[in-house]
Amino acid sequence: TSLELMLRWRSALVMIARGGLKPVFWVEAVVRPPTINTVMDIYGKHLIEALMPQPKQANFVHFEGASFAMESLCKIFTRLRFEEVKKEYLAPFYSVLAYHLSKKHFDLITNELLINCTDIFTSKLPAVTCLIPFFVSSISKVWGYTQMKTTPVLVRQASSKILSSIVSHPFAFLDAPYVKLHGAFPLLFSPKLPELVDAQSLILHIQTIIKEGLTNEKDSEALSHLLWSFSTFGSELSLHCNHLFIKVDVPSQTMIIEALSVIMEKLERKHWIP
């Protein structure tokens, strides 16, 4: 009867609501999280164009728009589900980062780059270590006495975290040939530092950054990453000291002593509270 049919239909709806029964017309949609390639297929061209200077345009006019594009691009490559990235996306992404990291002064775009690339060297992106000289070049400006006054604390925190992820890298390549990949974007370093020509000169740059950071930084989160970098650097140096003594002109052990002196002075004056 119609009443029986209605009761059966009502029971079926209750079971469907409870997940115990699926009608024949039930359609399950499998939603997969986006990948780097799928997002870049849609937005990649526009983001890259927004971040590379045009031939007749020396400087960026719309910094806020470009900084938002940088934030989006970095998040796409470091936070989305990983897959084998298409070459037509990977090379422009690296070029964009290299261009902005090699600029003489920080701006909104560089700030967003550093803040949103804290995990880039722990990602699975292929050949990402080719960007280490560019990041070292940019981070070396963070804790200079004049630059630090205008550098936002979030940028200093991000820079210290990035530094902690790359500090041991050059020690693993002491005997490897150094391939200069930054010809198109000249790197700018302090005149006190040697030209970046191999892994050992990179070590000298990193040790200088650590010392300047420990000397000038006051933020607790940034300091925790800097102290971790210092600990890792000291461990790596002890492990490779015989090798370094043969080829490095400036003994890195001096930096260890100087950095320890800075740490002790800060603690004694209660500038830091452990």
PDB file of C-alpha atoms in Angstrom:
ATOM      1  CA  THR A   1       0.000   0.000   0.000  1.00  0.00           C
ATOM      2  CA  SER A   2       0.996   3.644  -0.286  1.00  0.00           C
ATOM      3  CA  LEU A   3       1.340   3.872   3.518  1.00  0.00           C
ATOM      4  CA  GLU A   4       3.781   0.951   3.564  1.00  0.00           C
ATOM      5  CA  LEU A   5       5.763   2.513   0.743  1.00  0.00           C
ATOM      6  CA  MET A   6       5.928   5.802   2.635  1.00  0.00           C
ATOM      7  CA  LEU A   7       7.160   4.049   5.779  1.00  0.00           C
ATOM      8  CA  ARG A   8       9.803   2.151   3.804  1.00  0.00           C
ATOM      9  CA  TRP A   9      10.917   5.375   2.137  1.00  0.00           C
ATOM     10  CA  ARG A  10      11.125   7.110   5.521  1.00  0.00           C
ATOM     11  CA  SER A  11      13.231   4.235   6.945  1.00  0.00           C
ATOM     12  CA  ALA A  12      15.509   4.384   3.925  1.00  0.00           C
ATOM     13  CA  LEU A  13      16.010   8.147   4.388  1.00  0.00           C
ATOM     14  CA  VAL A  14      16.890   7.631   8.058  1.00  0.00           C
ATOM     15  CA  MET A  15      19.465   4.972   7.128  1.00  0.00           C
ATOM     16  CA  ILE A  16      20.903   7.228   4.445  1.00  0.00           C
ATOM     17  CA  ALA A  17      21.219  10.052   6.954  1.00  0.00           C
ATOM     18  CA  ARG A  18      23.024   7.731   9.356  1.00  0.00           C
ATOM     19  CA  GLY A  19      25.366   6.536   6.625  1.00  0.00           C
ATOM     20  CA  GLY A  20      24.105   2.990   6.686  1.00  0.00           C
ATOM     21  CA  LEU A  21      22.566   2.924   3.223  1.00  0.00           C
ATOM     22  CA  LYS A  22      23.488   4.499  -0.094  1.00  0.00           C
ATOM     23  CA  PRO A  23      20.919   4.799  -2.870  1.00  0.00           C
ATOM     24  CA  VAL A  24      21.746   3.754  -6.421  1.00  0.00           C
ATOM     25  CA  PHE A  25      21.824   7.398  -7.492  1.00  0.00           C
ATOM     26  CA  TRP A  26      24.393   8.311  -4.825  1.00  0.00           C
ATOM     27  CA  VAL A  27      27.462   9.958  -6.351  1.00  0.00           C
ATOM     28  CA  GLU A  28      30.688  10.183  -4.413  1.00  0.00           C
ATOM     29  CA  ALA A  29      33.004  13.026  -5.378  1.00  0.00           C
ATOM     30  CA  VAL A  30      36.655  12.358  -4.629  1.00  0.00           C
ATOM     31  CA  VAL A  31      38.218  15.741  -3.931  1.00  0.00           C
ATOM     32  CA  ARG A  32      41.985  15.695  -4.234  1.00  0.00           C
ATOM     33  CA  PRO A  33      44.106  18.503  -2.786  1.00  0.00           C
ATOM     34  CA  PRO A  34      45.682  20.749  -5.426  1.00  0.00           C
ATOM     35  CA  THR A  35      49.260  20.176  -6.470  1.00  0.00           C
ATOM     36  CA  ILE A  36      51.949  22.617  -7.534  1.00  0.00           C
ATOM     37  CA  ASN A  37      51.388  21.860 -11.209  1.00  0.00           C
ATOM     38  CA  THR A  38      47.589  22.137 -11.138  1.00  0.00           C
ATOM     39  CA  VAL A  39      47.687  25.565  -9.478  1.00  0.00           C
ATOM     40  CA  MET A  40      50.535  26.810 -11.684  1.00  0.00           C
ATOM     41  CA  ASP A  41      48.613  25.681 -14.761  1.00  0.00           C
ATOM     42  CA  ILE A  42      46.006  28.301 -13.882  1.00  0.00           C
ATOM     43  CA  TYR A  43      47.881  31.108 -12.141  1.00  0.00           C
ATOM     44  CA  GLY A  44      51.574  30.497 -12.825  1.00  0.00           C
ATOM     45  CA  LYS A  45      52.024  32.725 -15.856  1.00  0.00           C
ATOM     46  CA  HIS A  46      50.402  35.728 -14.159  1.00  0.00           C
ATOM     47  CA  LEU A  47      52.372  35.331 -10.914  1.00  0.00           C
ATOM     48  CA  ILE A  48      55.706  35.027 -12.706  1.00  0.00           C
ATOM     49  CA  GLU A  49      54.998  38.030 -14.934  1.00  0.00           C
ATOM     50  CA  ALA A  50      54.069  40.099 -11.869  1.00  0.00           C
ATOM     51  CA  LEU A  51      57.426  39.386 -10.239  1.00  0.00           C
ATOM     52  CA  MET A  52      59.896  39.741 -13.104  1.00  0.00           C
ATOM     53  CA  PRO A  53      60.736  43.290 -14.232  1.00  0.00           C
ATOM     54  CA  GLN A  54      59.636  44.256 -17.695  1.00  0.00           C
ATOM     55  CA  PRO A  55      62.306  45.360 -20.213  1.00  0.00           C
ATOM     56  CA  LYS A  56      61.232  49.031 -20.105  1.00  0.00           C
ATOM     57  CA  GLN A  57      60.516  49.064 -16.380  1.00  0.00           C
ATOM     58  CA  ALA A  58      63.502  49.395 -14.060  1.00  0.00           C
ATOM     59  CA  ASN A  59      61.558  49.205 -10.793  1.00  0.00           C
ATOM     60  CA  PHE A  60      58.285  47.788  -9.582  1.00  0.00           C
ATOM     61  CA  VAL A  61      55.400  50.240  -9.521  1.00  0.00           C
ATOM     62  CA  HIS A  62      52.850  48.210  -7.568  1.00  0.00           C
ATOM     63  CA  PHE A  63      54.814  46.817  -4.631  1.00  0.00           C
ATOM     64  CA  GLU A  64      51.763  45.593  -2.730  1.00  0.00           C
ATOM     65  CA  GLY A  65      50.480  43.591  -5.689  1.00  0.00           C
ATOM     66  CA  ALA A  66      53.921  42.158  -6.400  1.00  0.00           C
ATOM     67  CA  SER A  67      54.459  41.260  -2.730  1.00  0.00           C
ATOM     68  CA  PHE A  68      51.106  39.416  -2.696  1.00  0.00           C
ATOM     69  CA  ALA A  69      52.162  37.572  -5.861  1.00  0.00           C
ATOM     70  CA  MET A  70      55.436  36.598  -4.149  1.00  0.00           C
ATOM     71  CA  GLU A  71      53.596  35.324  -1.073  1.00  0.00           C
ATOM     72  CA  SER A  72      51.280  33.237  -3.256  1.00  0.00           C
ATOM     73  CA  LEU A  73      54.083  31.832  -5.398  1.00  0.00           C
ATOM     74  CA  CYS A  74      56.204  30.784  -2.408  1.00  0.00           C
ATOM     75  CA  LYS A  75      53.243  29.111  -0.717  1.00  0.00           C
ATOM     76  CA  ILE A  76      52.414  27.212  -3.896  1.00  0.00           C
ATOM     77  CA  PHE A  77      55.888  25.682  -4.109  1.00  0.00           C
ATOM     78  CA  THR A  78      56.484  25.037  -0.402  1.00  0.00           C
ATOM     79  CA  ARG A  79      53.076  24.103   1.027  1.00  0.00           C
ATOM     80  CA  LEU A  80      51.033  22.331  -1.634  1.00  0.00           C
ATOM     81  CA  ARG A  81      51.011  18.567  -2.150  1.00  0.00           C
ATOM     82  CA  PHE A  82      54.301  17.653  -3.787  1.00  0.00           C
ATOM     83  CA  GLU A  83      54.640  16.039  -7.165  1.00  0.00           C
ATOM     84  CA  GLU A  84      57.255  16.167  -9.902  1.00  0.00           C
ATOM     85  CA  VAL A  85      57.205  19.838 -10.850  1.00  0.00           C
ATOM     86  CA  LYS A  86      57.146  20.753 -14.510  1.00  0.00           C
ATOM     87  CA  LYS A  87      60.392  22.327 -15.711  1.00  0.00           C
ATOM     88  CA  GLU A  88      58.532  25.246 -17.248  1.00  0.00           C
ATOM     89  CA  TYR A  89      57.408  26.191 -13.721  1.00  0.00           C
ATOM     90  CA  LEU A  90      60.458  25.309 -11.636  1.00  0.00           C
ATOM     91  CA  ALA A  91      63.066  27.316 -13.577  1.00  0.00           C
ATOM     92  CA  PRO A  92      61.031  30.584 -13.602  1.00  0.00           C
ATOM     93  CA  PHE A  93      60.313  30.169  -9.876  1.00  0.00           C
ATOM     94  CA  TYR A  94      64.014  29.843  -9.089  1.00  0.00           C
ATOM     95  CA  SER A  95      64.795  32.809 -11.337  1.00  0.00           C
ATOM     96  CA  VAL A  96      62.215  34.961  -9.549  1.00  0.00           C
ATOM     97  CA  LEU A  97      63.706  34.094  -6.151  1.00  0.00           C
ATOM     98  CA  ALA A  98      67.265  34.673  -7.368  1.00  0.00           C
ATOM     99  CA  TYR A  99      66.370  38.074  -8.820  1.00  0.00           C
ATOM    100  CA  HIS A 100      64.727  39.409  -5.671  1.00  0.00           C
ATOM    101  CA  LEU A 101      67.265  37.904  -3.256  1.00  0.00           C
ATOM    102  CA  SER A 102      70.115  39.567  -5.123  1.00  0.00           C
ATOM    103  CA  LYS A 103      68.697  43.087  -4.769  1.00  0.00           C
ATOM    104  CA  LYS A 104      70.763  45.585  -2.826  1.00  0.00           C
ATOM    105  CA  HIS A 105      68.028  46.608  -0.387  1.00  0.00           C
ATOM    106  CA  PHE A 106      65.030  44.904   1.164  1.00  0.00           C
ATOM    107  CA  ASP A 107      61.509  45.828   0.121  1.00  0.00           C
ATOM    108  CA  LEU A 108      58.003  44.420   0.605  1.00  0.00           C
ATOM    109  CA  ILE A 109      58.627  41.758  -2.028  1.00  0.00           C
ATOM    110  CA  THR A 110      61.864  40.499  -0.462  1.00  0.00           C
ATOM    111  CA  ASN A 111      60.225  40.468   2.957  1.00  0.00           C
ATOM    112  CA  GLU A 112      57.375  38.264   1.727  1.00  0.00           C
ATOM    113  CA  LEU A 113      59.872  35.987   0.000  1.00  0.00           C
ATOM    114  CA  LEU A 114      61.832  35.328   3.190  1.00  0.00           C
ATOM    115  CA  ILE A 115      58.739  34.989   5.399  1.00  0.00           C
ATOM    116  CA  ASN A 116      57.143  32.416   3.094  1.00  0.00           C
ATOM    117  CA  CYS A 117      60.252  30.389   2.174  1.00  0.00           C
ATOM    118  CA  THR A 118      61.249  29.188   5.638  1.00  0.00           C
ATOM    119  CA  ASP A 119      60.751  25.545   4.602  1.00  0.00           C
ATOM    120  CA  ILE A 120      62.133  25.706   1.085  1.00  0.00           C
ATOM    121  CA  PHE A 121      65.347  23.788   1.866  1.00  0.00           C
ATOM    122  CA  THR A 122      63.470  21.027   3.673  1.00  0.00           C
ATOM    123  CA  SER A 123      61.094  20.613   0.747  1.00  0.00           C
ATOM    124  CA  LYS A 124      61.559  18.051  -1.994  1.00  0.00           C
ATOM    125  CA  LEU A 125      62.086  20.587  -4.762  1.00  0.00           C
ATOM    126  CA  PRO A 126      64.844  19.368  -7.112  1.00  0.00           C
ATOM    127  CA  ALA A 127      68.170  21.238  -7.114  1.00  0.00           C
ATOM    128  CA  VAL A 128      66.831  23.763  -4.609  1.00  0.00           C
ATOM    129  CA  THR A 129      70.307  24.020  -3.038  1.00  0.00           C
ATOM    130  CA  CYS A 130      71.397  26.125  -6.032  1.00  0.00           C
ATOM    131  CA  LEU A 131      69.548  28.970  -4.296  1.00  0.00           C
ATOM    132  CA  ILE A 132      71.670  28.823  -1.120  1.00  0.00           C
ATOM    133  CA  PRO A 133      74.147  31.539  -2.270  1.00  0.00           C
ATOM    134  CA  PHE A 134      71.232  33.872  -3.013  1.00  0.00           C
ATOM    135  CA  PHE A 135      69.617  33.299   0.374  1.00  0.00           C
ATOM    136  CA  VAL A 136      72.972  33.736   2.136  1.00  0.00           C
ATOM    137  CA  SER A 137      73.516  36.979   0.204  1.00  0.00           C
ATOM    138  CA  SER A 138      70.130  38.323   1.276  1.00  0.00           C
ATOM    139  CA  ILE A 139      70.271  37.093   4.883  1.00  0.00           C
ATOM    140  CA  SER A 140      73.752  38.607   5.299  1.00  0.00           C
ATOM    141  CA  LYS A 141      72.074  42.043   5.183  1.00  0.00           C
ATOM    142  CA  VAL A 142      69.526  41.296   7.912  1.00  0.00           C
ATOM    143  CA  TRP A 143      71.642  41.795  11.030  1.00  0.00           C
ATOM    144  CA  GLY A 144      73.813  44.645   9.866  1.00  0.00           C
ATOM    145  CA  TYR A 145      73.526  47.424  12.432  1.00  0.00           C
ATOM    146  CA  THR A 146      71.798  49.934  10.129  1.00  0.00           C
ATOM    147  CA  GLN A 147      69.649  47.383   8.236  1.00  0.00           C
ATOM    148  CA  MET A 148      68.326  45.687  11.366  1.00  0.00           C
ATOM    149  CA  LYS A 149      66.640  48.885  12.555  1.00  0.00           C
ATOM    150  CA  THR A 150      64.275  48.758   9.567  1.00  0.00           C
ATOM    151  CA  THR A 151      63.928  44.985   9.164  1.00  0.00           C
ATOM    152  CA  PRO A 152      60.594  43.673  10.545  1.00  0.00           C
ATOM    153  CA  VAL A 153      60.867  41.070  13.291  1.00  0.00           C
ATOM    154  CA  LEU A 154      58.990  38.502  11.167  1.00  0.00           C
ATOM    155  CA  VAL A 155      61.679  38.807   8.498  1.00  0.00           C
ATOM    156  CA  ARG A 156      64.432  38.332  11.072  1.00  0.00           C
ATOM    157  CA  GLN A 157      62.658  35.287  12.502  1.00  0.00           C
ATOM    158  CA  ALA A 158      62.230  33.792   9.023  1.00  0.00           C
ATOM    159  CA  SER A 159      65.847  34.526   8.086  1.00  0.00           C
ATOM    160  CA  SER A 160      67.157  32.821  11.210  1.00  0.00           C
ATOM    161  CA  LYS A 161      65.014  29.755  10.490  1.00  0.00           C
ATOM    162  CA  ILE A 162      66.228  29.561   6.883  1.00  0.00           C
ATOM    163  CA  LEU A 163      69.814  29.918   8.077  1.00  0.00           C
ATOM    164  CA  SER A 164      69.388  27.006  10.499  1.00  0.00           C
ATOM    165  CA  SER A 165      68.267  24.786   7.610  1.00  0.00           C
ATOM    166  CA  ILE A 166      71.329  25.503   5.422  1.00  0.00           C
ATOM    167  CA  VAL A 167      74.145  25.963   7.948  1.00  0.00           C
ATOM    168  CA  SER A 168      75.479  22.416   7.581  1.00  0.00           C
ATOM    169  CA  HIS A 169      75.118  22.228   3.796  1.00  0.00           C
ATOM    170  CA  PRO A 170      78.535  23.594   2.684  1.00  0.00           C
ATOM    171  CA  PHE A 171      80.372  21.151   4.970  1.00  0.00           C
ATOM    172  CA  ALA A 172      78.991  18.272   2.914  1.00  0.00           C
ATOM    173  CA  PHE A 173      80.501  19.677  -0.295  1.00  0.00           C
ATOM    174  CA  LEU A 174      84.003  20.708   0.709  1.00  0.00           C
ATOM    175  CA  ASP A 175      85.624  18.732  -2.108  1.00  0.00           C
ATOM    176  CA  ALA A 176      82.871  19.210  -4.680  1.00  0.00           C
ATOM    177  CA  PRO A 177      83.417  21.579  -7.622  1.00  0.00           C
ATOM    178  CA  TYR A 178      81.618  24.876  -7.197  1.00  0.00           C
ATOM    179  CA  VAL A 179      79.368  25.817 -10.094  1.00  0.00           C
ATOM    180  CA  LYS A 180      78.636  29.527 -10.263  1.00  0.00           C
ATOM    181  CA  LEU A 181      74.955  29.825 -11.054  1.00  0.00           C
ATOM    182  CA  HIS A 182      74.437  33.482 -10.200  1.00  0.00           C
ATOM    183  CA  GLY A 183      75.983  35.184 -13.228  1.00  0.00           C
ATOM    184  CA  ALA A 184      72.682  36.724 -14.328  1.00  0.00           C
ATOM    185  CA  PHE A 185      72.012  38.155 -10.859  1.00  0.00           C
ATOM    186  CA  PRO A 186      75.258  39.397  -9.234  1.00  0.00           C
ATOM    187  CA  LEU A 187      75.374  38.779  -5.501  1.00  0.00           C
ATOM    188  CA  LEU A 188      76.128  41.609  -3.099  1.00  0.00           C
ATOM    189  CA  PHE A 189      78.121  40.915   0.054  1.00  0.00           C
ATOM    190  CA  SER A 190      79.921  42.932   2.667  1.00  0.00           C
ATOM    191  CA  PRO A 191      83.364  44.056   1.453  1.00  0.00           C
ATOM    192  CA  LYS A 192      84.786  42.353   4.562  1.00  0.00           C
ATOM    193  CA  LEU A 193      83.810  38.953   3.162  1.00  0.00           C
ATOM    194  CA  PRO A 194      85.649  37.026   0.422  1.00  0.00           C
ATOM    195  CA  GLU A 195      84.155  36.400  -2.986  1.00  0.00           C
ATOM    196  CA  LEU A 196      81.861  33.409  -3.010  1.00  0.00           C
ATOM    197  CA  VAL A 197      83.839  30.883  -5.044  1.00  0.00           C
ATOM    198  CA  ASP A 198      83.480  27.554  -3.208  1.00  0.00           C
ATOM    199  CA  ALA A 199      81.951  25.813  -0.215  1.00  0.00           C
ATOM    200  CA  GLN A 200      84.676  27.054   2.118  1.00  0.00           C
ATOM    201  CA  SER A 201      84.065  30.706   1.309  1.00  0.00           C
ATOM    202  CA  LEU A 202      80.355  30.025   1.887  1.00  0.00           C
ATOM    203  CA  ILE A 203      81.276  28.755   5.362  1.00  0.00           C
ATOM    204  CA  LEU A 204      83.007  32.073   6.106  1.00  0.00           C
ATOM    205  CA  HIS A 205      79.906  33.972   5.030  1.00  0.00           C
ATOM    206  CA  ILE A 206      77.631  31.852   7.213  1.00  0.00           C
ATOM    207  CA  GLN A 207      79.835  32.200  10.280  1.00  0.00           C
ATOM    208  CA  THR A 208      79.828  35.989   9.887  1.00  0.00           C
ATOM    209  CA  ILE A 209      76.033  36.033   9.661  1.00  0.00           C
ATOM    210  CA  ILE A 210      75.719  33.913  12.811  1.00  0.00           C
ATOM    211  CA  LYS A 211      78.043  36.173  14.757  1.00  0.00           C
ATOM    212  CA  GLU A 212      76.283  39.373  13.648  1.00  0.00           C
ATOM    213  CA  GLY A 213      72.913  37.832  14.455  1.00  0.00           C
ATOM    214  CA  LEU A 214      73.958  36.775  17.957  1.00  0.00           C
ATOM    215  CA  THR A 215      75.428  40.226  18.559  1.00  0.00           C
ATOM    216  CA  ASN A 216      72.497  42.355  17.386  1.00  0.00           C
ATOM    217  CA  GLU A 217      69.343  40.233  17.624  1.00  0.00           C
ATOM    218  CA  LYS A 218      66.996  40.599  20.622  1.00  0.00           C
ATOM    219  CA  ASP A 219      63.920  38.642  19.550  1.00  0.00           C
ATOM    220  CA  SER A 220      63.681  35.321  21.409  1.00  0.00           C
ATOM    221  CA  GLU A 221      62.413  33.234  18.472  1.00  0.00           C
ATOM    222  CA  ALA A 222      65.081  34.517  16.103  1.00  0.00           C
ATOM    223  CA  LEU A 223      67.721  33.964  18.784  1.00  0.00           C
ATOM    224  CA  SER A 224      66.639  30.356  19.315  1.00  0.00           C
ATOM    225  CA  HIS A 225      67.239  29.607  15.626  1.00  0.00           C
ATOM    226  CA  LEU A 226      70.542  31.498  15.655  1.00  0.00           C
ATOM    227  CA  LEU A 227      71.754  29.548  18.684  1.00  0.00           C
ATOM    228  CA  TRP A 228      70.750  26.319  16.947  1.00  0.00           C
ATOM    229  CA  SER A 229      72.713  27.413  13.870  1.00  0.00           C
ATOM    230  CA  PHE A 230      75.695  28.230  16.063  1.00  0.00           C
ATOM    231  CA  SER A 231      75.520  24.796  17.725  1.00  0.00           C
ATOM    232  CA  THR A 232      75.267  23.024  14.354  1.00  0.00           C
ATOM    233  CA  PHE A 233      78.078  25.118  12.903  1.00  0.00           C
ATOM    234  CA  GLY A 234      80.342  24.304  15.843  1.00  0.00           C
ATOM    235  CA  SER A 235      79.610  20.583  15.539  1.00  0.00           C
ATOM    236  CA  GLU A 236      80.283  20.565  11.808  1.00  0.00           C
ATOM    237  CA  LEU A 237      83.438  22.586  12.273  1.00  0.00           C
ATOM    238  CA  SER A 238      84.780  20.172  14.888  1.00  0.00           C
ATOM    239  CA  LEU A 239      84.085  17.282  12.572  1.00  0.00           C
ATOM    240  CA  HIS A 240      85.854  18.872   9.597  1.00  0.00           C
ATOM    241  CA  CYS A 241      88.462  21.032  11.360  1.00  0.00           C
ATOM    242  CA  ASN A 242      91.446  19.103   9.986  1.00  0.00           C
ATOM    243  CA  HIS A 243      90.157  19.500   6.473  1.00  0.00           C
ATOM    244  CA  LEU A 244      89.442  23.213   6.924  1.00  0.00           C
ATOM    245  CA  PHE A 245      92.789  23.997   8.519  1.00  0.00           C
ATOM    246  CA  ILE A 246      94.557  22.965   5.349  1.00  0.00           C
ATOM    247  CA  LYS A 247      92.629  25.213   2.988  1.00  0.00           C
ATOM    248  CA  VAL A 248      90.925  28.029   4.901  1.00  0.00           C
ATOM    249  CA  ASP A 249      93.102  31.070   5.533  1.00  0.00           C
ATOM    250  CA  VAL A 250      90.981  32.518   8.367  1.00  0.00           C
ATOM    251  CA  PRO A 251      90.552  29.923  11.147  1.00  0.00           C
ATOM    252  CA  SER A 252      86.865  29.509  11.857  1.00  0.00           C
ATOM    253  CA  GLN A 253      87.691  28.554  15.445  1.00  0.00           C
ATOM    254  CA  THR A 254      88.161  32.281  16.124  1.00  0.00           C
ATOM    255  CA  MET A 255      84.495  32.821  15.297  1.00  0.00           C
ATOM    256  CA  ILE A 256      83.481  30.125  17.798  1.00  0.00           C
ATOM    257  CA  ILE A 257      85.416  31.871  20.576  1.00  0.00           C
ATOM    258  CA  GLU A 258      84.051  35.291  19.638  1.00  0.00           C
ATOM    259  CA  ALA A 259      80.468  34.015  19.452  1.00  0.00           C
ATOM    260  CA  LEU A 260      80.784  32.292  22.820  1.00  0.00           C
ATOM    261  CA  SER A 261      82.087  35.557  24.276  1.00  0.00           C
ATOM    262  CA  VAL A 262      79.029  37.356  22.891  1.00  0.00           C
ATOM    263  CA  ILE A 263      76.683  34.736  24.356  1.00  0.00           C
ATOM    264  CA  MET A 264      78.297  34.897  27.791  1.00  0.00           C
ATOM    265  CA  GLU A 265      78.259  38.707  27.800  1.00  0.00           C
ATOM    266  CA  LYS A 266      74.565  38.786  26.882  1.00  0.00           C
ATOM    267  CA  LEU A 267      73.717  36.333  29.654  1.00  0.00           C
ATOM    268  CA  GLU A 268      75.817  38.128  32.249  1.00  0.00           C
ATOM    269  CA  ARG A 269      74.191  41.477  31.476  1.00  0.00           C
ATOM    270  CA  LYS A 270      70.759  39.794  31.405  1.00  0.00           C
ATOM    271  CA  HIS A 271      70.130  40.960  27.853  1.00  0.00           C
ATOM    272  CA  TRP A 272      69.021  37.381  27.275  1.00  0.00           C
ATOM    273  CA  ILE A 273      67.075  35.383  29.802  1.00  0.00           C
ATOM    274  CA  PRO A 274      67.611  31.620  29.340  1.00  0.00           C
TER     275      PRO A 274
END
